[in-house]
Amino acid sequence: MGDIHQRGWCDGTSGNFSCVLRRDPLLLLMAPSGARKGSLRAEELIVVNGEGEVVRGQGRASAETALHLAIVAVAGAGAVLHTHSLAATLLSSHGPGPGPFQDLEMLKGLEGIGTHQTTIRVPVLPNDQDMEALSRRAAPVIRDAPHGLLLAGHGLYAWGRDLNGAQRHLEILEFLLELQWRRLLLPAPGPRPDPPQARGER
Ligand SMILES: [Zn+2]
């Protein structure tokens, strides 16, 4: 997960990552609350059960564990990656929210999408310090989300059937957010110049 930190997607002690170790009964491997993800050692990871209680390792489970558990339950995810990138923080609280994203080859990196001729929107939920309440509101959104959702002014949750899938979806969604941010900075496009033939040139 060091590269997620290196890309500036979980600065400070922000973000968290979880991976399903066992489904029944559920066990999640994740980082303890307050850990800096860029310098985390494997032996510092904790194991959390389906009620969000730490059953192995030192430290507390993050308050955001509730949303990780909801995503695992509703989407059947095998891994959940939560980032606080600049693009996710900015676009989740700017104007109408991110998207629609369409006619982009990168969309094909999202599981279930086989053509660039697709349109997706990344849903945005209001942020809430009560993560239990937020998780209950998130459940119907998770079902239809494109392997990710945003919390306004907070960050991105991306998931996949396993850690590789979650990482791929995280990279694609962060790419789309960054793309939209840069588009907002570009001046409005002027008319395209005519091709030479149309102007009678050879
Ligand atoms: Zn967070």
PDB file of N, CA, C and O in Angstrom, residues 9-64:
ATOM      1  N   TRP A   9      -2.315   9.978  -1.855  1.00  0.00           N
ATOM      2  CA  TRP A   9      -3.737   9.693  -1.734  1.00  0.00           C
ATOM      3  C   TRP A   9      -4.153   9.413  -0.280  1.00  0.00           C
ATOM      4  O   TRP A   9      -5.340   9.210  -0.013  1.00  0.00           O
ATOM      5  N   CYS A  10      -3.180   9.346   0.650  1.00  0.00           N
ATOM      6  CA  CYS A  10      -3.530   9.115   2.072  1.00  0.00           C
ATOM      7  C   CYS A  10      -2.487   9.780   2.964  1.00  0.00           C
ATOM      8  O   CYS A  10      -1.849   9.118   3.784  1.00  0.00           O
ATOM      9  N   ASP A  11      -2.345  11.087   2.806  1.00  0.00           N
ATOM     10  CA  ASP A  11      -1.363  11.833   3.593  1.00  0.00           C
ATOM     11  C   ASP A  11      -1.743  11.853   5.072  1.00  0.00           C
ATOM     12  O   ASP A  11      -2.895  11.645   5.440  1.00  0.00           O
ATOM     13  N   GLY A  12      -0.741  12.174   5.910  1.00  0.00           N
ATOM     14  CA  GLY A  12      -0.971  12.187   7.356  1.00  0.00           C
ATOM     15  C   GLY A  12      -1.328  10.781   7.804  1.00  0.00           C
ATOM     16  O   GLY A  12      -0.689   9.810   7.417  1.00  0.00           O
ATOM     17  N   THR A  13      -2.369  10.667   8.592  1.00  0.00           N
ATOM     18  CA  THR A  13      -2.808   9.323   9.005  1.00  0.00           C
ATOM     19  C   THR A  13      -4.133   8.977   8.320  1.00  0.00           C
ATOM     20  O   THR A  13      -4.882   8.119   8.776  1.00  0.00           O
ATOM     21  N   SER A  14      -4.434   9.683   7.220  1.00  0.00           N
ATOM     22  CA  SER A  14      -5.754   9.527   6.595  1.00  0.00           C
ATOM     23  C   SER A  14      -5.863   8.218   5.804  1.00  0.00           C
ATOM     24  O   SER A  14      -4.877   7.566   5.502  1.00  0.00           O
ATOM     25  N   GLY A  15      -7.107   7.856   5.482  1.00  0.00           N
ATOM     26  CA  GLY A  15      -7.371   6.678   4.666  1.00  0.00           C
ATOM     27  C   GLY A  15      -7.297   5.389   5.473  1.00  0.00           C
ATOM     28  O   GLY A  15      -6.862   5.381   6.633  1.00  0.00           O
ATOM     29  N   ASN A  16      -7.756   4.322   4.875  1.00  0.00           N
ATOM     30  CA  ASN A  16      -7.583   2.997   5.465  1.00  0.00           C
ATOM     31  C   ASN A  16      -7.854   1.943   4.399  1.00  0.00           C
ATOM     32  O   ASN A  16      -8.532   2.220   3.410  1.00  0.00           O
ATOM     33  N   PHE A  17      -7.293   0.778   4.616  1.00  0.00           N
ATOM     34  CA  PHE A  17      -7.407  -0.307   3.645  1.00  0.00           C
ATOM     35  C   PHE A  17      -7.826  -1.555   4.395  1.00  0.00           C
ATOM     36  O   PHE A  17      -7.355  -1.791   5.501  1.00  0.00           O
ATOM     37  N   SER A  18      -8.713  -2.339   3.800  1.00  0.00           N
ATOM     38  CA  SER A  18      -9.108  -3.579   4.453  1.00  0.00           C
ATOM     39  C   SER A  18      -9.176  -4.704   3.438  1.00  0.00           C
ATOM     40  O   SER A  18      -9.420  -4.473   2.252  1.00  0.00           O
ATOM     41  N   CYS A  19      -8.937  -5.894   3.933  1.00  0.00           N
ATOM     42  CA  CYS A  19      -8.899  -7.073   3.086  1.00  0.00           C
ATOM     43  C   CYS A  19      -9.608  -8.203   3.829  1.00  0.00           C
ATOM     44  O   CYS A  19      -9.359  -8.391   5.018  1.00  0.00           O
ATOM     45  N   VAL A  20     -10.499  -8.903   3.151  1.00  0.00           N
ATOM     46  CA  VAL A  20     -11.233  -9.998   3.794  1.00  0.00           C
ATOM     47  C   VAL A  20     -10.298 -11.199   3.960  1.00  0.00           C
ATOM     48  O   VAL A  20      -9.743 -11.694   2.988  1.00  0.00           O
ATOM     49  N   LEU A  21     -10.126 -11.624   5.227  1.00  0.00           N
ATOM     50  CA  LEU A  21      -9.310 -12.810   5.493  1.00  0.00           C
ATOM     51  C   LEU A  21     -10.170 -14.060   5.452  1.00  0.00           C
ATOM     52  O   LEU A  21      -9.730 -15.123   5.041  1.00  0.00           O
ATOM     53  N   ARG A  22     -11.410 -13.916   5.942  1.00  0.00           N
ATOM     54  CA  ARG A  22     -12.331 -15.048   6.012  1.00  0.00           C
ATOM     55  C   ARG A  22     -13.747 -14.495   5.921  1.00  0.00           C
ATOM     56  O   ARG A  22     -14.011 -13.403   6.441  1.00  0.00           O
ATOM     57  N   ARG A  23     -14.644 -15.224   5.256  1.00  0.00           N
ATOM     58  CA  ARG A  23     -16.020 -14.729   5.055  1.00  0.00           C
ATOM     59  C   ARG A  23     -16.956 -15.111   6.193  1.00  0.00           C
ATOM     60  O   ARG A  23     -17.828 -14.344   6.558  1.00  0.00           O
ATOM     61  N   ASP A  24     -16.812 -16.340   6.683  1.00  0.00           N
ATOM     62  CA  ASP A  24     -17.828 -16.836   7.601  1.00  0.00           C
ATOM     63  C   ASP A  24     -17.193 -17.627   8.734  1.00  0.00           C
ATOM     64  O   ASP A  24     -16.783 -18.766   8.521  1.00  0.00           O
ATOM     65  N   PRO A  25     -17.057 -17.055   9.928  1.00  0.00           N
ATOM     66  CA  PRO A  25     -17.455 -15.685  10.247  1.00  0.00           C
ATOM     67  C   PRO A  25     -16.447 -14.701   9.670  1.00  0.00           C
ATOM     68  O   PRO A  25     -15.287 -15.034   9.479  1.00  0.00           O
ATOM     69  N   LEU A  26     -16.917 -13.486   9.438  1.00  0.00           N
ATOM     70  CA  LEU A  26     -16.113 -12.479   8.740  1.00  0.00           C
ATOM     71  C   LEU A  26     -14.913 -12.015   9.573  1.00  0.00           C
ATOM     72  O   LEU A  26     -15.043 -11.716  10.759  1.00  0.00           O
ATOM     73  N   LEU A  27     -13.756 -11.965   8.916  1.00  0.00           N
ATOM     74  CA  LEU A  27     -12.557 -11.372   9.516  1.00  0.00           C
ATOM     75  C   LEU A  27     -11.918 -10.457   8.478  1.00  0.00           C
ATOM     76  O   LEU A  27     -11.715 -10.857   7.330  1.00  0.00           O
ATOM     77  N   LEU A  28     -11.627  -9.225   8.913  1.00  0.00           N
ATOM     78  CA  LEU A  28     -11.017  -8.215   8.033  1.00  0.00           C
ATOM     79  C   LEU A  28      -9.634  -7.869   8.559  1.00  0.00           C
ATOM     80  O   LEU A  28      -9.464  -7.606   9.747  1.00  0.00           O
ATOM     81  N   LEU A  29      -8.653  -7.819   7.655  1.00  0.00           N
ATOM     82  CA  LEU A  29      -7.317  -7.341   7.999  1.00  0.00           C
ATOM     83  C   LEU A  29      -7.267  -5.867   7.639  1.00  0.00           C
ATOM     84  O   LEU A  29      -7.610  -5.495   6.515  1.00  0.00           O
ATOM     85  N   MET A  30      -6.875  -5.013   8.585  1.00  0.00           N
ATOM     86  CA  MET A  30      -6.791  -3.580   8.269  1.00  0.00           C
ATOM     87  C   MET A  30      -5.774  -2.876   9.152  1.00  0.00           C
ATOM     88  O   MET A  30      -5.178  -3.504  10.029  1.00  0.00           O
ATOM     89  N   ALA A  31      -5.591  -1.586   8.905  1.00  0.00           N
ATOM     90  CA  ALA A  31      -4.641  -0.810   9.711  1.00  0.00           C
ATOM     91  C   ALA A  31      -5.357  -0.292  10.950  1.00  0.00           C
ATOM     92  O   ALA A  31      -6.550  -0.017  10.908  1.00  0.00           O
ATOM     93  N   PRO A  32      -4.630  -0.170  12.077  1.00  0.00           N
ATOM     94  CA  PRO A  32      -5.275   0.408  13.263  1.00  0.00           C
ATOM     95  C   PRO A  32      -5.529   1.892  13.067  1.00  0.00           C
ATOM     96  O   PRO A  32      -4.913   2.540  12.225  1.00  0.00           O
ATOM     97  N   SER A  33      -6.452   2.423  13.846  1.00  0.00           N
ATOM     98  CA  SER A  33      -6.791   3.845  13.793  1.00  0.00           C
ATOM     99  C   SER A  33      -5.540   4.685  14.070  1.00  0.00           C
ATOM    100  O   SER A  33      -4.730   4.346  14.927  1.00  0.00           O
ATOM    101  N   GLY A  34      -5.389   5.754  13.311  1.00  0.00           N
ATOM    102  CA  GLY A  34      -4.308   6.709  13.586  1.00  0.00           C
ATOM    103  C   GLY A  34      -2.956   6.309  13.032  1.00  0.00           C
ATOM    104  O   GLY A  34      -1.975   7.015  13.248  1.00  0.00           O
ATOM    105  N   ALA A  35      -2.872   5.201  12.295  1.00  0.00           N
ATOM    106  CA  ALA A  35      -1.575   4.776  11.760  1.00  0.00           C
ATOM    107  C   ALA A  35      -1.270   5.540  10.472  1.00  0.00           C
ATOM    108  O   ALA A  35      -2.169   5.823   9.683  1.00  0.00           O
ATOM    109  N   ARG A  36       0.014   5.874  10.293  1.00  0.00           N
ATOM    110  CA  ARG A  36       0.440   6.498   9.039  1.00  0.00           C
ATOM    111  C   ARG A  36       0.676   5.373   8.034  1.00  0.00           C
ATOM    112  O   ARG A  36       1.525   4.511   8.255  1.00  0.00           O
ATOM    113  N   LYS A  37      -0.105   5.375   6.944  1.00  0.00           N
ATOM    114  CA  LYS A  37      -0.125   4.219   6.060  1.00  0.00           C
ATOM    115  C   LYS A  37       1.199   4.032   5.300  1.00  0.00           C
ATOM    116  O   LYS A  37       1.540   2.911   4.919  1.00  0.00           O
ATOM    117  N   GLY A  38       1.938   5.127   5.118  1.00  0.00           N
ATOM    118  CA  GLY A  38       3.179   5.028   4.342  1.00  0.00           C
ATOM    119  C   GLY A  38       4.279   4.284   5.072  1.00  0.00           C
ATOM    120  O   GLY A  38       5.216   3.798   4.442  1.00  0.00           O
ATOM    121  N   SER A  39       4.208   4.206   6.414  1.00  0.00           N
ATOM    122  CA  SER A  39       5.294   3.559   7.148  1.00  0.00           C
ATOM    123  C   SER A  39       4.788   2.400   8.004  1.00  0.00           C
ATOM    124  O   SER A  39       5.410   2.003   8.970  1.00  0.00           O
ATOM    125  N   LEU A  40       3.642   1.864   7.639  1.00  0.00           N
ATOM    126  CA  LEU A  40       3.015   0.786   8.413  1.00  0.00           C
ATOM    127  C   LEU A  40       3.756  -0.536   8.157  1.00  0.00           C
ATOM    128  O   LEU A  40       4.067  -0.869   7.026  1.00  0.00           O
ATOM    129  N   ARG A  41       4.023  -1.280   9.243  1.00  0.00           N
ATOM    130  CA  ARG A  41       4.650  -2.599   9.085  1.00  0.00           C
ATOM    131  C   ARG A  41       3.566  -3.678   9.191  1.00  0.00           C
ATOM    132  O   ARG A  41       2.552  -3.485   9.858  1.00  0.00           O
ATOM    133  N   ALA A  42       3.811  -4.808   8.548  1.00  0.00           N
ATOM    134  CA  ALA A  42       2.804  -5.885   8.496  1.00  0.00           C
ATOM    135  C   ALA A  42       2.365  -6.296   9.900  1.00  0.00           C
ATOM    136  O   ALA A  42       1.177  -6.566  10.130  1.00  0.00           O
ATOM    137  N   GLU A  43       3.319  -6.306  10.860  1.00  0.00           N
ATOM    138  CA  GLU A  43       2.973  -6.777  12.209  1.00  0.00           C
ATOM    139  C   GLU A  43       2.099  -5.767  12.962  1.00  0.00           C
ATOM    140  O   GLU A  43       1.562  -6.081  14.018  1.00  0.00           O
ATOM    141  N   GLU A  44       1.945  -4.564  12.421  1.00  0.00           N
ATOM    142  CA  GLU A  44       1.078  -3.563  13.066  1.00  0.00           C
ATOM    143  C   GLU A  44      -0.383  -3.694  12.640  1.00  0.00           C
ATOM    144  O   GLU A  44      -1.257  -3.049  13.212  1.00  0.00           O
ATOM    145  N   LEU A  45      -0.651  -4.497  11.617  1.00  0.00           N
ATOM    146  CA  LEU A  45      -2.031  -4.642  11.136  1.00  0.00           C
ATOM    147  C   LEU A  45      -2.888  -5.340  12.190  1.00  0.00           C
ATOM    148  O   LEU A  45      -2.384  -6.112  13.001  1.00  0.00           O
ATOM    149  N   ILE A  46      -4.173  -5.030  12.177  1.00  0.00           N
ATOM    150  CA  ILE A  46      -5.099  -5.651  13.123  1.00  0.00           C
ATOM    151  C   ILE A  46      -6.123  -6.498  12.360  1.00  0.00           C
ATOM    152  O   ILE A  46      -6.325  -6.306  11.159  1.00  0.00           O
ATOM    153  N   VAL A  47      -6.746  -7.415  13.081  1.00  0.00           N
ATOM    154  CA  VAL A  47      -7.832  -8.214  12.503  1.00  0.00           C
ATOM    155  C   VAL A  47      -9.115  -7.834  13.237  1.00  0.00           C
ATOM    156  O   VAL A  47      -9.147  -7.755  14.473  1.00  0.00           O
ATOM    157  N   VAL A  48     -10.141  -7.533  12.456  1.00  0.00           N
ATOM    158  CA  VAL A  48     -11.408  -7.028  12.979  1.00  0.00           C
ATOM    159  C   VAL A  48     -12.518  -8.003  12.582  1.00  0.00           C
ATOM    160  O   VAL A  48     -12.497  -8.542  11.482  1.00  0.00           O
ATOM    161  N   ASN A  49     -13.475  -8.210  13.483  1.00  0.00           N
ATOM    162  CA  ASN A  49     -14.578  -9.127  13.143  1.00  0.00           C
ATOM    163  C   ASN A  49     -15.754  -8.356  12.522  1.00  0.00           C
ATOM    164  O   ASN A  49     -15.687  -7.137  12.323  1.00  0.00           O
ATOM    165  N   GLY A  50     -16.829  -9.064  12.241  1.00  0.00           N
ATOM    166  CA  GLY A  50     -17.982  -8.472  11.557  1.00  0.00           C
ATOM    167  C   GLY A  50     -18.698  -7.415  12.366  1.00  0.00           C
ATOM    168  O   GLY A  50     -19.521  -6.663  11.823  1.00  0.00           O
ATOM    169  N   GLU A  51     -18.389  -7.338  13.675  1.00  0.00           N
ATOM    170  CA  GLU A  51     -18.982  -6.283  14.515  1.00  0.00           C
ATOM    171  C   GLU A  51     -18.025  -5.099  14.660  1.00  0.00           C
ATOM    172  O   GLU A  51     -18.316  -4.155  15.401  1.00  0.00           O
ATOM    173  N   GLY A  52     -16.900  -5.153  13.981  1.00  0.00           N
ATOM    174  CA  GLY A  52     -15.939  -4.058  14.061  1.00  0.00           C
ATOM    175  C   GLY A  52     -15.054  -4.120  15.294  1.00  0.00           C
ATOM    176  O   GLY A  52     -14.384  -3.151  15.636  1.00  0.00           O
ATOM    177  N   GLU A  53     -15.023  -5.284  15.957  1.00  0.00           N
ATOM    178  CA  GLU A  53     -14.183  -5.433  17.159  1.00  0.00           C
ATOM    179  C   GLU A  53     -12.832  -6.004  16.766  1.00  0.00           C
ATOM    180  O   GLU A  53     -12.750  -6.891  15.906  1.00  0.00           O
ATOM    181  N   VAL A  54     -11.762  -5.493  17.428  1.00  0.00           N
ATOM    182  CA  VAL A  54     -10.414  -5.993  17.158  1.00  0.00           C
ATOM    183  C   VAL A  54     -10.271  -7.370  17.817  1.00  0.00           C
ATOM    184  O   VAL A  54     -10.486  -7.510  19.016  1.00  0.00           O
ATOM    185  N   VAL A  55      -9.950  -8.383  17.020  1.00  0.00           N
ATOM    186  CA  VAL A  55      -9.790  -9.722  17.585  1.00  0.00           C
ATOM    187  C   VAL A  55      -8.329 -10.179  17.560  1.00  0.00           C
ATOM    188  O   VAL A  55      -7.985 -11.195  18.156  1.00  0.00           O
ATOM    189  N   ARG A  56      -7.470  -9.427  16.877  1.00  0.00           N
ATOM    190  CA  ARG A  56      -6.048  -9.749  16.871  1.00  0.00           C
ATOM    191  C   ARG A  56      -5.263  -8.463  16.620  1.00  0.00           C
ATOM    192  O   ARG A  56      -5.692  -7.625  15.820  1.00  0.00           O
ATOM    193  N   GLY A  57      -4.127  -8.303  17.308  1.00  0.00           N
ATOM    194  CA  GLY A  57      -3.268  -7.143  17.091  1.00  0.00           C
ATOM    195  C   GLY A  57      -3.520  -6.042  18.107  1.00  0.00           C
ATOM    196  O   GLY A  57      -4.441  -6.116  18.916  1.00  0.00           O
ATOM    197  N   GLN A  58      -2.657  -5.027  18.032  1.00  0.00           N
ATOM    198  CA  GLN A  58      -2.681  -3.903  18.968  1.00  0.00           C
ATOM    199  C   GLN A  58      -3.381  -2.714  18.337  1.00  0.00           C
ATOM    200  O   GLN A  58      -3.242  -2.490  17.149  1.00  0.00           O
ATOM    201  N   GLY A  59      -4.089  -1.947  19.170  1.00  0.00           N
ATOM    202  CA  GLY A  59      -4.665  -0.690  18.684  1.00  0.00           C
ATOM    203  C   GLY A  59      -6.162  -0.797  18.478  1.00  0.00           C
ATOM    204  O   GLY A  59      -6.772  -1.860  18.630  1.00  0.00           O
ATOM    205  N   ARG A  60      -6.745   0.350  18.133  1.00  0.00           N
ATOM    206  CA  ARG A  60      -8.203   0.447  17.940  1.00  0.00           C
ATOM    207  C   ARG A  60      -8.540   0.319  16.461  1.00  0.00           C
ATOM    208  O   ARG A  60      -7.735   0.678  15.608  1.00  0.00           O
ATOM    209  N   ALA A  61      -9.761  -0.130  16.197  1.00  0.00           N
ATOM    210  CA  ALA A  61     -10.246  -0.109  14.811  1.00  0.00           C
ATOM    211  C   ALA A  61     -10.713   1.310  14.510  1.00  0.00           C
ATOM    212  O   ALA A  61     -11.291   1.984  15.367  1.00  0.00           O
ATOM    213  N   SER A  62     -10.465   1.765  13.290  1.00  0.00           N
ATOM    214  CA  SER A  62     -10.904   3.094  12.867  1.00  0.00           C
ATOM    215  C   SER A  62     -12.427   3.187  12.907  1.00  0.00           C
ATOM    216  O   SER A  62     -13.132   2.195  12.688  1.00  0.00           O
ATOM    217  N   ALA A  63     -12.945   4.396  13.143  1.00  0.00           N
ATOM    218  CA  ALA A  63     -14.397   4.604  13.118  1.00  0.00           C
ATOM    219  C   ALA A  63     -14.964   4.243  11.747  1.00  0.00           C
ATOM    220  O   ALA A  63     -16.130   3.868  11.621  1.00  0.00           O
ATOM    221  N   GLU A  64     -14.108   4.342  10.731  1.00  0.00           N
ATOM    222  CA  GLU A  64     -14.572   4.080   9.364  1.00  0.00           C
ATOM    223  C   GLU A  64     -14.718   2.592   9.062  1.00  0.00           C
ATOM    224  O   GLU A  64     -15.163   2.223   7.971  1.00  0.00           O
TER     225      GLU A  64
END
